[in-house]
CSV table of C-alpha atoms in Angstrom, one decimal:
chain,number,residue,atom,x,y,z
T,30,UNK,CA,-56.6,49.9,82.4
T,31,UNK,CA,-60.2,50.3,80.6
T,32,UNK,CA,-62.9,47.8,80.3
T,33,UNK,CA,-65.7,48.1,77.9
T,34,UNK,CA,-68.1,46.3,75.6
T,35,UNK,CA,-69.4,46.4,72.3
T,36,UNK,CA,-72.2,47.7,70.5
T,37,UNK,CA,-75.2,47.6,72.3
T,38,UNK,CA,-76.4,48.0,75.4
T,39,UNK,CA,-78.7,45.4,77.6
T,40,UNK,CA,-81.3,47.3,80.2
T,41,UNK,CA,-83.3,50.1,79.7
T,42,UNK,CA,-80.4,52.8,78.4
T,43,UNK,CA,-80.3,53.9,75.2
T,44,UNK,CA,-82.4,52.7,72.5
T,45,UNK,CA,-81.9,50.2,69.3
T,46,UNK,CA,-80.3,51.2,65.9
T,47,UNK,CA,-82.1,50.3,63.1
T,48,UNK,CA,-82.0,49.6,59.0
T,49,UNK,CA,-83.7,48.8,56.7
T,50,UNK,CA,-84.1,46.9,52.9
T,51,UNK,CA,-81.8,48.3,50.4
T,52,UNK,CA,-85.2,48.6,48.1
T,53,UNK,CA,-86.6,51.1,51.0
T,54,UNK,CA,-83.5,52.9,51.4
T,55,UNK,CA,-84.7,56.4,49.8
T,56,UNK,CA,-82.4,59.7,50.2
T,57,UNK,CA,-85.4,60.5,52.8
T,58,UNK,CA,-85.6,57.4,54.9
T,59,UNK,CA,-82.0,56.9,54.9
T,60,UNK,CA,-81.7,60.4,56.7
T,61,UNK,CA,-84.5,59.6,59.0
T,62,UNK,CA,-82.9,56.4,60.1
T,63,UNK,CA,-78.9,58.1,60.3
T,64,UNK,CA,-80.3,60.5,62.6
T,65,UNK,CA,-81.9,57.9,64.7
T,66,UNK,CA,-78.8,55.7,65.0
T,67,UNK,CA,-76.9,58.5,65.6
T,68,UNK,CA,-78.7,59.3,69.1
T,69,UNK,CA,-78.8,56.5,69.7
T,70,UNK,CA,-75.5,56.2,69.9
T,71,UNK,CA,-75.1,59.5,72.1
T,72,UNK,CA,-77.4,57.9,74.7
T,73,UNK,CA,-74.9,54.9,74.6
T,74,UNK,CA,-72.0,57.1,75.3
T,75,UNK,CA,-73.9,59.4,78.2
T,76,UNK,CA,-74.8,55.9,79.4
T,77,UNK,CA,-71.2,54.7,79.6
T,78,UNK,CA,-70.0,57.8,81.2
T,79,UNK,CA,-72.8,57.5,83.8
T,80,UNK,CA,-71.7,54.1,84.2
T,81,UNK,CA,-68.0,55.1,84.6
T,82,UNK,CA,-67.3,53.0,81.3
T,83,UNK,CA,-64.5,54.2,79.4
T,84,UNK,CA,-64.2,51.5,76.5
T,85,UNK,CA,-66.8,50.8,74.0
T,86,UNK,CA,-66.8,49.5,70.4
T,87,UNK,CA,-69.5,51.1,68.2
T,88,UNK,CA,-71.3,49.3,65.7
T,89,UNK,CA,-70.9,49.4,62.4
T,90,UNK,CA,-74.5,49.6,61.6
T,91,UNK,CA,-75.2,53.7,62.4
T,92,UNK,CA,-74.8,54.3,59.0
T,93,UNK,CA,-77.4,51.7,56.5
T,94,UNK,CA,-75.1,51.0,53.2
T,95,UNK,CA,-72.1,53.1,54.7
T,96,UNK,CA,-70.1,51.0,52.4
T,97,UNK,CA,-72.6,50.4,49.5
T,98,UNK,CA,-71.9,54.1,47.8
T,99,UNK,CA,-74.2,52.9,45.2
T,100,UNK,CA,-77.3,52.5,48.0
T,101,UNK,CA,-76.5,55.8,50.1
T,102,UNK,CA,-76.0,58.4,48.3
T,103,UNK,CA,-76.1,61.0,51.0
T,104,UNK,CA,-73.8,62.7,52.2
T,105,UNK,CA,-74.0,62.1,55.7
T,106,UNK,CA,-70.7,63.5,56.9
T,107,UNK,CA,-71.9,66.5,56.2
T,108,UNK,CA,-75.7,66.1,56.7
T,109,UNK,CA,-74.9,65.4,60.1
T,110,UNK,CA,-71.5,67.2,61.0
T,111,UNK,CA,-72.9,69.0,63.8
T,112,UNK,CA,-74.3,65.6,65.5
T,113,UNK,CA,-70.7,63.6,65.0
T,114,UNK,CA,-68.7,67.2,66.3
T,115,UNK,CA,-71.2,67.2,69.4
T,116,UNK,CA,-70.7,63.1,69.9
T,117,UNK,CA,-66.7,63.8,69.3
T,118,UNK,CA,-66.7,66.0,71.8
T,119,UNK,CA,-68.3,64.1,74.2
T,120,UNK,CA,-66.3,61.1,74.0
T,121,UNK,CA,-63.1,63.5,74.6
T,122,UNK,CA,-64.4,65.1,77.2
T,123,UNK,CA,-65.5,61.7,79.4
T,124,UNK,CA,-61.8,60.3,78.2
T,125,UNK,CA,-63.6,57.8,76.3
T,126,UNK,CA,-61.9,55.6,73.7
T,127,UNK,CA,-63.9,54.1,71.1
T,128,UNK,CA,-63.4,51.6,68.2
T,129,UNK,CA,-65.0,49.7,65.3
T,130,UNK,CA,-64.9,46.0,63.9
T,131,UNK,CA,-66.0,45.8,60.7
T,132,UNK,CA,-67.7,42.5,59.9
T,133,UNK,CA,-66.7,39.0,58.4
T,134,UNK,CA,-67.0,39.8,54.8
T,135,UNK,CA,-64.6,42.2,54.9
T,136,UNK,CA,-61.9,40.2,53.7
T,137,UNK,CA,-58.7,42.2,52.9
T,138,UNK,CA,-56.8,38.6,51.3
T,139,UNK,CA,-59.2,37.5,49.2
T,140,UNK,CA,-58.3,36.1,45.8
T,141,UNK,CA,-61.6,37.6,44.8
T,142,UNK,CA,-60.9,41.4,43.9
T,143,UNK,CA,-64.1,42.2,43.8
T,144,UNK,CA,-64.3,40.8,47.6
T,145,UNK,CA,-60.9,43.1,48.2
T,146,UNK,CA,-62.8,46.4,46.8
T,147,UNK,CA,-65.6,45.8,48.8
T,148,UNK,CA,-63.9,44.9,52.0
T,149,UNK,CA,-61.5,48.3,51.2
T,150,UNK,CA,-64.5,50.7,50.7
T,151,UNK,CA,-66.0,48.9,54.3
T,152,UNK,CA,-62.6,50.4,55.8
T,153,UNK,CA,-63.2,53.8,54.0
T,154,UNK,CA,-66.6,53.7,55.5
T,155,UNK,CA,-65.5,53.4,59.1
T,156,UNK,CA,-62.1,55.4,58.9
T,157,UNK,CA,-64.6,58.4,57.3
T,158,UNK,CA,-67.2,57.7,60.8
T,159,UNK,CA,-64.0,57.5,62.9
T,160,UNK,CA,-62.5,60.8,61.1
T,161,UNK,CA,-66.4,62.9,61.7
T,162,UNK,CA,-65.8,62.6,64.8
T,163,UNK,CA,-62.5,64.3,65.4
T,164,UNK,CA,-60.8,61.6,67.4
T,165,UNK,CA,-57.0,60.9,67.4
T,166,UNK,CA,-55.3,57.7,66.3
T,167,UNK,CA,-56.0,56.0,69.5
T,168,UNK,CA,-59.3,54.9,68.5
T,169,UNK,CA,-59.0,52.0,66.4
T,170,UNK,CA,-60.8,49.7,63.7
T,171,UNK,CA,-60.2,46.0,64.2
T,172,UNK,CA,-60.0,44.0,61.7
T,173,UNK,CA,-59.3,40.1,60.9
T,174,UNK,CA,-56.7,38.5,58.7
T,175,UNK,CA,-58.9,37.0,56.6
T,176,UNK,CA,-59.3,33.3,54.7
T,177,UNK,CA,-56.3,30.8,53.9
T,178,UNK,CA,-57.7,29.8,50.7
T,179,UNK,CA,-55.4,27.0,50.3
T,180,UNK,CA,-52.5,28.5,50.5
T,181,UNK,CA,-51.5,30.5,53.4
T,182,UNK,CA,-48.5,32.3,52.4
T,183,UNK,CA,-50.3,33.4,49.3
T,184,UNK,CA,-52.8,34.3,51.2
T,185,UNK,CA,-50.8,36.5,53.9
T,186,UNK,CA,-49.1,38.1,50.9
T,187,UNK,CA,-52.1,39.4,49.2
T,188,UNK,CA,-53.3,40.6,52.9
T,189,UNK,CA,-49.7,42.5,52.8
T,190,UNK,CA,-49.8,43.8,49.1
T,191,UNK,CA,-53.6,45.2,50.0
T,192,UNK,CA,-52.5,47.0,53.2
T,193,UNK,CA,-49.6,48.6,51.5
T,194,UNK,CA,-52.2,50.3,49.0
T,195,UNK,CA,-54.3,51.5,51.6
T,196,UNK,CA,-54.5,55.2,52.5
T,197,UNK,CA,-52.7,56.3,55.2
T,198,UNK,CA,-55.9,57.4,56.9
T,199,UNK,CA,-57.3,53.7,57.1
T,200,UNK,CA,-53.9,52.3,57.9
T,201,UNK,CA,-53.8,54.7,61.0
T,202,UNK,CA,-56.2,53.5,62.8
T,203,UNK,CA,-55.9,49.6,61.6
T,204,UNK,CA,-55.6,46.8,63.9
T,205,UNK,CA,-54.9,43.3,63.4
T,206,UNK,CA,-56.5,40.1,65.3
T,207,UNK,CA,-56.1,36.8,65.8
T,208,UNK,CA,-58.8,34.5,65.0
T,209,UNK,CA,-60.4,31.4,66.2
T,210,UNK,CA,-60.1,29.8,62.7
T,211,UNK,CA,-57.1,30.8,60.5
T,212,UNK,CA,-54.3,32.7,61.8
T,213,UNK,CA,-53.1,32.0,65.2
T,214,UNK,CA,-51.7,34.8,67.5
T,215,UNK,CA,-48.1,34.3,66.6
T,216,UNK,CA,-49.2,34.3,62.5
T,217,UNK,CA,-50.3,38.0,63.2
T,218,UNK,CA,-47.8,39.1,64.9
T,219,UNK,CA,-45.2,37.9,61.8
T,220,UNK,CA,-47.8,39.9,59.6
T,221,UNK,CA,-47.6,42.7,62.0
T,222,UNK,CA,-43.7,42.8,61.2
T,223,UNK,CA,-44.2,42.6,57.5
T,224,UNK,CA,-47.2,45.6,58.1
T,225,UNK,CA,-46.5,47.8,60.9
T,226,UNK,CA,-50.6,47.2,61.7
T,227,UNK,CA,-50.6,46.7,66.1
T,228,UNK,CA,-52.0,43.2,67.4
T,229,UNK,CA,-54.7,42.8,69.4
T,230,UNK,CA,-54.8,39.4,71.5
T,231,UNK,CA,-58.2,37.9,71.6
T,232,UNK,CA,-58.0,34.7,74.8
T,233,UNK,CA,-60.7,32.7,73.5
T,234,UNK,CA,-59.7,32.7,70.0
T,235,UNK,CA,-56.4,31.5,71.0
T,236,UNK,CA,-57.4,28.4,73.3
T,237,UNK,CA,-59.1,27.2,70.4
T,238,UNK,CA,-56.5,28.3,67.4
T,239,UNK,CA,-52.6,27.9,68.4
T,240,UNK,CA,-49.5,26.6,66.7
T,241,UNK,CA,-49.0,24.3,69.4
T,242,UNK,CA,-47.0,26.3,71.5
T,243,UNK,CA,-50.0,27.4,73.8
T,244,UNK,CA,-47.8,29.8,76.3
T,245,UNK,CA,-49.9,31.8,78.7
T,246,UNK,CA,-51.8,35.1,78.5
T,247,UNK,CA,-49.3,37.3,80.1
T,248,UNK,CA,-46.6,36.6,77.8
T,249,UNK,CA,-49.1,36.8,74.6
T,250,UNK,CA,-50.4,40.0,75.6
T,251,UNK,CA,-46.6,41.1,76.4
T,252,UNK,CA,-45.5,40.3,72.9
T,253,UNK,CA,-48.7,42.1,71.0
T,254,UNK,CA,-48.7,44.8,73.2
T,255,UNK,CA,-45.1,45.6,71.8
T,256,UNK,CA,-46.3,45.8,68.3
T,257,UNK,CA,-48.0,49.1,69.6
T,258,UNK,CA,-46.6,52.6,69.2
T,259,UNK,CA,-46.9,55.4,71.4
T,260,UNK,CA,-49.5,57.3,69.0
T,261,UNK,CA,-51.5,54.2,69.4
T,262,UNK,CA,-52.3,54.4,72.2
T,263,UNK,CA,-53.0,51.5,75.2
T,264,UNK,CA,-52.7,48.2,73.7
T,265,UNK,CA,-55.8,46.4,73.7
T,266,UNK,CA,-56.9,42.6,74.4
T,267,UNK,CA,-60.1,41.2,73.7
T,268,UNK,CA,-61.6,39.0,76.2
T,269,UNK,CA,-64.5,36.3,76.2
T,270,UNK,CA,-65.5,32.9,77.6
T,271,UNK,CA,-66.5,29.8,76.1
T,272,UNK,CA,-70.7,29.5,76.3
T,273,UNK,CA,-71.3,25.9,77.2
T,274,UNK,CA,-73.2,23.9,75.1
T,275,UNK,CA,-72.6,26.5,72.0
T,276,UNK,CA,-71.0,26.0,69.5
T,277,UNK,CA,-66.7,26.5,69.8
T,278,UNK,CA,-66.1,29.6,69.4
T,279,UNK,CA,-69.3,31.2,71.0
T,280,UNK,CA,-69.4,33.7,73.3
T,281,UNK,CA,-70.8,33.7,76.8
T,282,UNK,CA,-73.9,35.0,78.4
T,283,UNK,CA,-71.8,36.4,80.9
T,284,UNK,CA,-68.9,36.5,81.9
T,285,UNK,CA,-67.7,34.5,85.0
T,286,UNK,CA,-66.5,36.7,87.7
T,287,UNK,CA,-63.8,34.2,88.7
T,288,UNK,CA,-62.6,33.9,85.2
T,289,UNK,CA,-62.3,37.1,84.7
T,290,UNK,CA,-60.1,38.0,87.6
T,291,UNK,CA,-57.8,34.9,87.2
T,292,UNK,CA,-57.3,37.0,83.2
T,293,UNK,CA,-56.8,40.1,84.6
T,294,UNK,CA,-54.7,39.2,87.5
T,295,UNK,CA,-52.5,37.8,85.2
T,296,UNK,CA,-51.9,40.6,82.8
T,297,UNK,CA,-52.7,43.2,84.8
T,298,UNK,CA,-49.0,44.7,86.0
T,299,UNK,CA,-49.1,45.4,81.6
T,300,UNK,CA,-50.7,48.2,80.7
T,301,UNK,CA,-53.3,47.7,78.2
T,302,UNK,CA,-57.6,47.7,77.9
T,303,UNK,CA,-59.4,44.8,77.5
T,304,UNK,CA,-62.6,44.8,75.8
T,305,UNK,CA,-65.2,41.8,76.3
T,306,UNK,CA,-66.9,40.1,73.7
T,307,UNK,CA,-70.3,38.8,75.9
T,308,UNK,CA,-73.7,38.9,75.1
T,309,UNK,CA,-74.8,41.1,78.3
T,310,UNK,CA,-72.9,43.8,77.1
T,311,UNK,CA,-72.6,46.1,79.6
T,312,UNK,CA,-73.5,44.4,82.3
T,313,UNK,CA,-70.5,42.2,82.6
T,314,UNK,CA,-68.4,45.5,82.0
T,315,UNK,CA,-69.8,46.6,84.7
T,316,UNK,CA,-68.8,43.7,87.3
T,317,UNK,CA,-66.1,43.8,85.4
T,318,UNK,CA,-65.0,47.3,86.8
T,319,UNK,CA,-66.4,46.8,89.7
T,320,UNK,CA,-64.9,43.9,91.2
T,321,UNK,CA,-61.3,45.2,89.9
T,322,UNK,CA,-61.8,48.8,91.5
T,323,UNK,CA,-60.0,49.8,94.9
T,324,UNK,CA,-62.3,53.2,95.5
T,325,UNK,CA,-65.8,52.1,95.4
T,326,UNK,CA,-67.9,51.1,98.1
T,327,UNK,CA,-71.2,49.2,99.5
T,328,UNK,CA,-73.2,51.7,98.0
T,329,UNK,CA,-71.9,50.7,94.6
T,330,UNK,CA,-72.9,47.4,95.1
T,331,UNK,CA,-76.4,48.7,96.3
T,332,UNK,CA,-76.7,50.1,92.8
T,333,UNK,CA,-76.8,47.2,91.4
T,334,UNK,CA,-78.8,45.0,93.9
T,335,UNK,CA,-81.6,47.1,92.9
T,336,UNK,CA,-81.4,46.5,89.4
T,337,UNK,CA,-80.7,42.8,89.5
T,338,UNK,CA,-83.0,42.2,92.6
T,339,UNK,CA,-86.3,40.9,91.0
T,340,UNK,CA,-84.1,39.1,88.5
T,341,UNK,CA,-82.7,37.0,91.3
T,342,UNK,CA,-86.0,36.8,93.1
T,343,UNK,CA,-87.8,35.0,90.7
T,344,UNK,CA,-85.2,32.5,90.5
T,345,UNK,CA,-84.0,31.8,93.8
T,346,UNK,CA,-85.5,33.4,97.1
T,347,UNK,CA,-82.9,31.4,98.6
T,348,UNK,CA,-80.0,33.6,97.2
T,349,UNK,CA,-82.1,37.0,97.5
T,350,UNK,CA,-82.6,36.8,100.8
T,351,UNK,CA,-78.2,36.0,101.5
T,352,UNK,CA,-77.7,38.6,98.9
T,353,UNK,CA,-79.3,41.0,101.4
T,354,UNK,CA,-77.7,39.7,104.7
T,355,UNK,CA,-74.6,39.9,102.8
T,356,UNK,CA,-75.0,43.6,102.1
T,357,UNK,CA,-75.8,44.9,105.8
T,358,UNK,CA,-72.7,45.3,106.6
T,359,UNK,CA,-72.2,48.5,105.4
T,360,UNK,CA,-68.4,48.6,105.9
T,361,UNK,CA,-67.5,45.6,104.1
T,362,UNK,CA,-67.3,45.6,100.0
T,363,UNK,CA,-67.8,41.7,99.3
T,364,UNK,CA,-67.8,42.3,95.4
T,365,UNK,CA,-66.8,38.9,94.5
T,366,UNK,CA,-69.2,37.1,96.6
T,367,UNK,CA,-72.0,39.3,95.4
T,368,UNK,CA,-71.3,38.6,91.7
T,369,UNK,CA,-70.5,34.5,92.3
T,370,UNK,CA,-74.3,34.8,93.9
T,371,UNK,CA,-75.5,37.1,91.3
T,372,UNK,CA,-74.5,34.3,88.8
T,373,UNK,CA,-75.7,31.3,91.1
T,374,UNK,CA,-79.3,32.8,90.8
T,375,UNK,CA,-79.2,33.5,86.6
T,376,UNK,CA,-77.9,30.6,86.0
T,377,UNK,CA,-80.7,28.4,87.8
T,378,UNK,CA,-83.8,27.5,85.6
T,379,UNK,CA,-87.1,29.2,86.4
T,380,UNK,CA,-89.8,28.1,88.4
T,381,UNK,CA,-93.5,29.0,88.6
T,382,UNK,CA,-93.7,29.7,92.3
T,383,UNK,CA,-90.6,32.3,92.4
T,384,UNK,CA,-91.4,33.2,88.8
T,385,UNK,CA,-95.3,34.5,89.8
T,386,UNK,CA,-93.9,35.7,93.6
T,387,UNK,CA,-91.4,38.1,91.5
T,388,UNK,CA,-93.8,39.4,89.1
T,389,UNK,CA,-96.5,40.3,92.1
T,390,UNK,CA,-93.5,41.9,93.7
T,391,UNK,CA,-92.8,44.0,90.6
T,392,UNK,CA,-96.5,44.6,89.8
T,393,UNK,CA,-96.6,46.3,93.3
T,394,UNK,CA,-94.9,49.3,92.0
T,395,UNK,CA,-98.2,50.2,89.6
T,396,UNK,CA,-100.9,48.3,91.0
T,397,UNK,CA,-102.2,51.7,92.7
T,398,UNK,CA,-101.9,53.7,89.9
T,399,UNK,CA,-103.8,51.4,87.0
T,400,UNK,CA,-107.4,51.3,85.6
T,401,UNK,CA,-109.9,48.8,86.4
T,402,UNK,CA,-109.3,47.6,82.9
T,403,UNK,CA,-105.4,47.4,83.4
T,404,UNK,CA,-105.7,45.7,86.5
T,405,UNK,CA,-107.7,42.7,85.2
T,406,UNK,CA,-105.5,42.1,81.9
T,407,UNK,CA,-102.3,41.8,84.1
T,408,UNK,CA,-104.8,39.1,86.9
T,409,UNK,CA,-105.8,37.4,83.5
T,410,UNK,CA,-101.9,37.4,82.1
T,411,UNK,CA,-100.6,36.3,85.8
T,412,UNK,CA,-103.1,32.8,85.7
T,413,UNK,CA,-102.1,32.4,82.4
T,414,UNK,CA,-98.8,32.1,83.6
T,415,UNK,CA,-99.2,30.1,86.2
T,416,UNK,CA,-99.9,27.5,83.8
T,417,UNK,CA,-98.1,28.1,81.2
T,418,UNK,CA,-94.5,29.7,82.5
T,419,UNK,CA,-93.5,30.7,79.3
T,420,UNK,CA,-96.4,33.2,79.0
T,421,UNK,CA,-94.7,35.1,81.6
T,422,UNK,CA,-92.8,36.8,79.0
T,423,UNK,CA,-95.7,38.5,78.0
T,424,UNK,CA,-96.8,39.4,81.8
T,425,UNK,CA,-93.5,40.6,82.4
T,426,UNK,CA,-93.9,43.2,79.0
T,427,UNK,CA,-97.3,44.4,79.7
T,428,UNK,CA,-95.7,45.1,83.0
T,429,UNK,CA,-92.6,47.4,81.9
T,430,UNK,CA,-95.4,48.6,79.6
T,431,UNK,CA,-97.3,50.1,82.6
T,432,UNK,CA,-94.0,51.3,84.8
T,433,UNK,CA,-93.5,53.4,81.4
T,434,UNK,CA,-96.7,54.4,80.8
T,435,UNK,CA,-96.4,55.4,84.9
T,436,UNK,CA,-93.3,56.6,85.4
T,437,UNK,CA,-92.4,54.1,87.7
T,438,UNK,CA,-88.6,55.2,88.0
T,439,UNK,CA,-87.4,52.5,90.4
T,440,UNK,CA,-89.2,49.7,88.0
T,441,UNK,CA,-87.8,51.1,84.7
T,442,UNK,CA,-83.9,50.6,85.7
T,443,UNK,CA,-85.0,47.7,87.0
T,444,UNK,CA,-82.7,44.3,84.7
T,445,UNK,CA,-86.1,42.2,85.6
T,446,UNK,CA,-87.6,42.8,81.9
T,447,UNK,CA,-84.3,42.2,80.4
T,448,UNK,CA,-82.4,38.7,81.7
């Protein structure tokens, strides 16, 4: 079993993709930005392999008007075949698997055809990024059913008539979802029968869309997970939590360690990946994996400390000084604990006091190394937060700004700029 995120990472890793206005997007700038997004999106994968993360969805932004044949004009495939061979290889080599979730305006039921040959050339787009890279069937493209439109049977029809139509390469690597709105877990799996597409199980989308019938995860999971072939590869799941006080439907900062492992203990003797949809990214896959590994130790836990240290110090010197008693003994692994603490201290609103203690803690890594000149911005930026908390945002910047500027290694992996 694999757990991964999507997209981006959170923390000082790998960099940001970036687009721009169709009116700006020349032949030249077009190539500027592919190659960008394109290491970009090696860092991420050196990242997850450092990070011993094996799952990861990429985002379907590398590319600006990958769809829109009209806008790009390049041909990037071949521009940049050596970059996606090199990337390909990579993800083979650190037994990565990868995948791609095209947006929701790619709508395969749509009475609309012009909607339909748009949403098809979206799925040429990401079958061709998929295909550069060399990688078997096993790396997906997930896709949703799309609208009812008043009529749902017409609806699911036209979804069926499109995906017949579609070229064997797209239909290869297409997966089908169930959605929070529209078509309930056991709708897709009927339209998997009439499709051969596999289902992927998504938990929060079915607490809040279900014939009636609820069931529990284990069995859901069971029956998508037998919609899968062997040339598919593992099953996969998607996993998230409710935010509270979002709207229904949105995901969580985080996700809760306890929740988690209540999901996963209950579908864990089936043999499937489970990908979470949470806004810190990585960081949750990380907890993820570690608090559901059996060959990792203290030291693991250390590792992270370091990086989440300062972050829980200027929230609670209460649960920064039991987060280090707890991790003396150096024979334990107390993974859960750390995490439910971990939480505790994000989750508790910010005050000046711990908020200024931190940042002096953090500017002790540079302070030695400054100007004169340096030295009195951050003193002026520190009173001004002192009165005004939310100008520590700003402290904290100039701050990372400086660890960059001098190399302050420790500082610059450190999640204090970040949550």
């Amino acid at each position: 079993m694999n757990i991964g995120y999507a997209c981006i990472t959170r923390g000082p890793a790998a960099g940001r993709y970036r687009t721009c206005r169709k009116q700006n997007a020349t032949p030249e700038h077009l190539t500027t930005l592919i190659k960008h997004n394109l290491t970009v999106l090696e860092n991420m994968i050196e990242y997850n392999h450092h990070q011993k993360i094996r799952l990861f969805r990429m985002s379907s932004d590398m590319i600006p008007f990958g769809s829109d044949f009209q806008t790009n004009t390049l041909d990037w495939s071949t521009l940049f075949k050596s970059e996606f061979e090199r990337i390909g290889k990579k993800i083979d080599a650190y037994q990565m698997r990868v995948s791609m979730h095209p947006g929701q305006y790619t709508v395969l039921n749509s009475p609309d055809s012009g909607v339909v040959e748009r949403a098809v050339d979206d799925l040429v787009y990401h079958t061709q990024f998929m295909e550069n890279l060399n990688l078997d069937a096993t790396h997906k493209i997930i896709l949703h059913i799309g609208g009812v439109y008043g009529d749902k049977k017409a609806a699911i029809d036209r979804f069926v008539n499109t995906y017949e139509k579609l070229d064997d390469l797209i239909k290869k690597r297409l997966i089908i979802e169930n959605d929070d709105r529209s078509y309930n877990i056991e709708e897709v799996i009927e339209i998997s029968k009439l499709t051969g597409a596999p289902v992927v199980y998504d938990n929060l989308h079915h607490k809040i869309n279900h014939s009636g019938s609820y069931g529990n995860d284990y069995d859901w999971v069971k029956k998508a997970a037998e919609t899968w072939r062997k040339n598919d590869g593992r099953p996969k799941v998607h996993y998230s939590e409710q935010q509270i006080g979002g709207r229904v439907g949105s995901h969580s900062q985080s996700v809760s360690i306890d929740a988690f492992l209540e999901f996963y203990n209950a579908v864990s003797p089936l043999d499937i990946d489970i990908m979470l949809e949470v806004k810190d990214k990585n960081l949750s896959a990380r907890k993820c994996l570690l608090a559901t590994s059996t060959k990792l130790d203290i030291k693991e836990l250390e590792l992270e400390w370091a990086r989440y240290k300062y972050s829980v110090l200027e929230r609670s010197p209460a649960i920064y000084n039991e987060i280090r008693e707890l991790l003396k003994d150096k024979e334990d692994y107390p993974v859960v604990t750390f995490y439910r603490l971990i939480e505790n201290a994000l989750n508790t609103e910010l005050k000046t006091g711990p908020s200024i203690n931190a940042l002096e803690h953090v500017w002790g890594y540079v302070k030695n190394q400054v100007t004169d000149k340096e030295k009195e911005k951050f003193q002026l930026m520190k009173l001004a937060s002192e009165s005004e908390l939310s100008k520590l945002v700003k402290a904290k910047a100039y701050v990372l700004k400086l660890a960059e500027k001098y190399d302050a290694a420790y500082l610059l992996q450190s999640l204090y700029f970040y949550l």
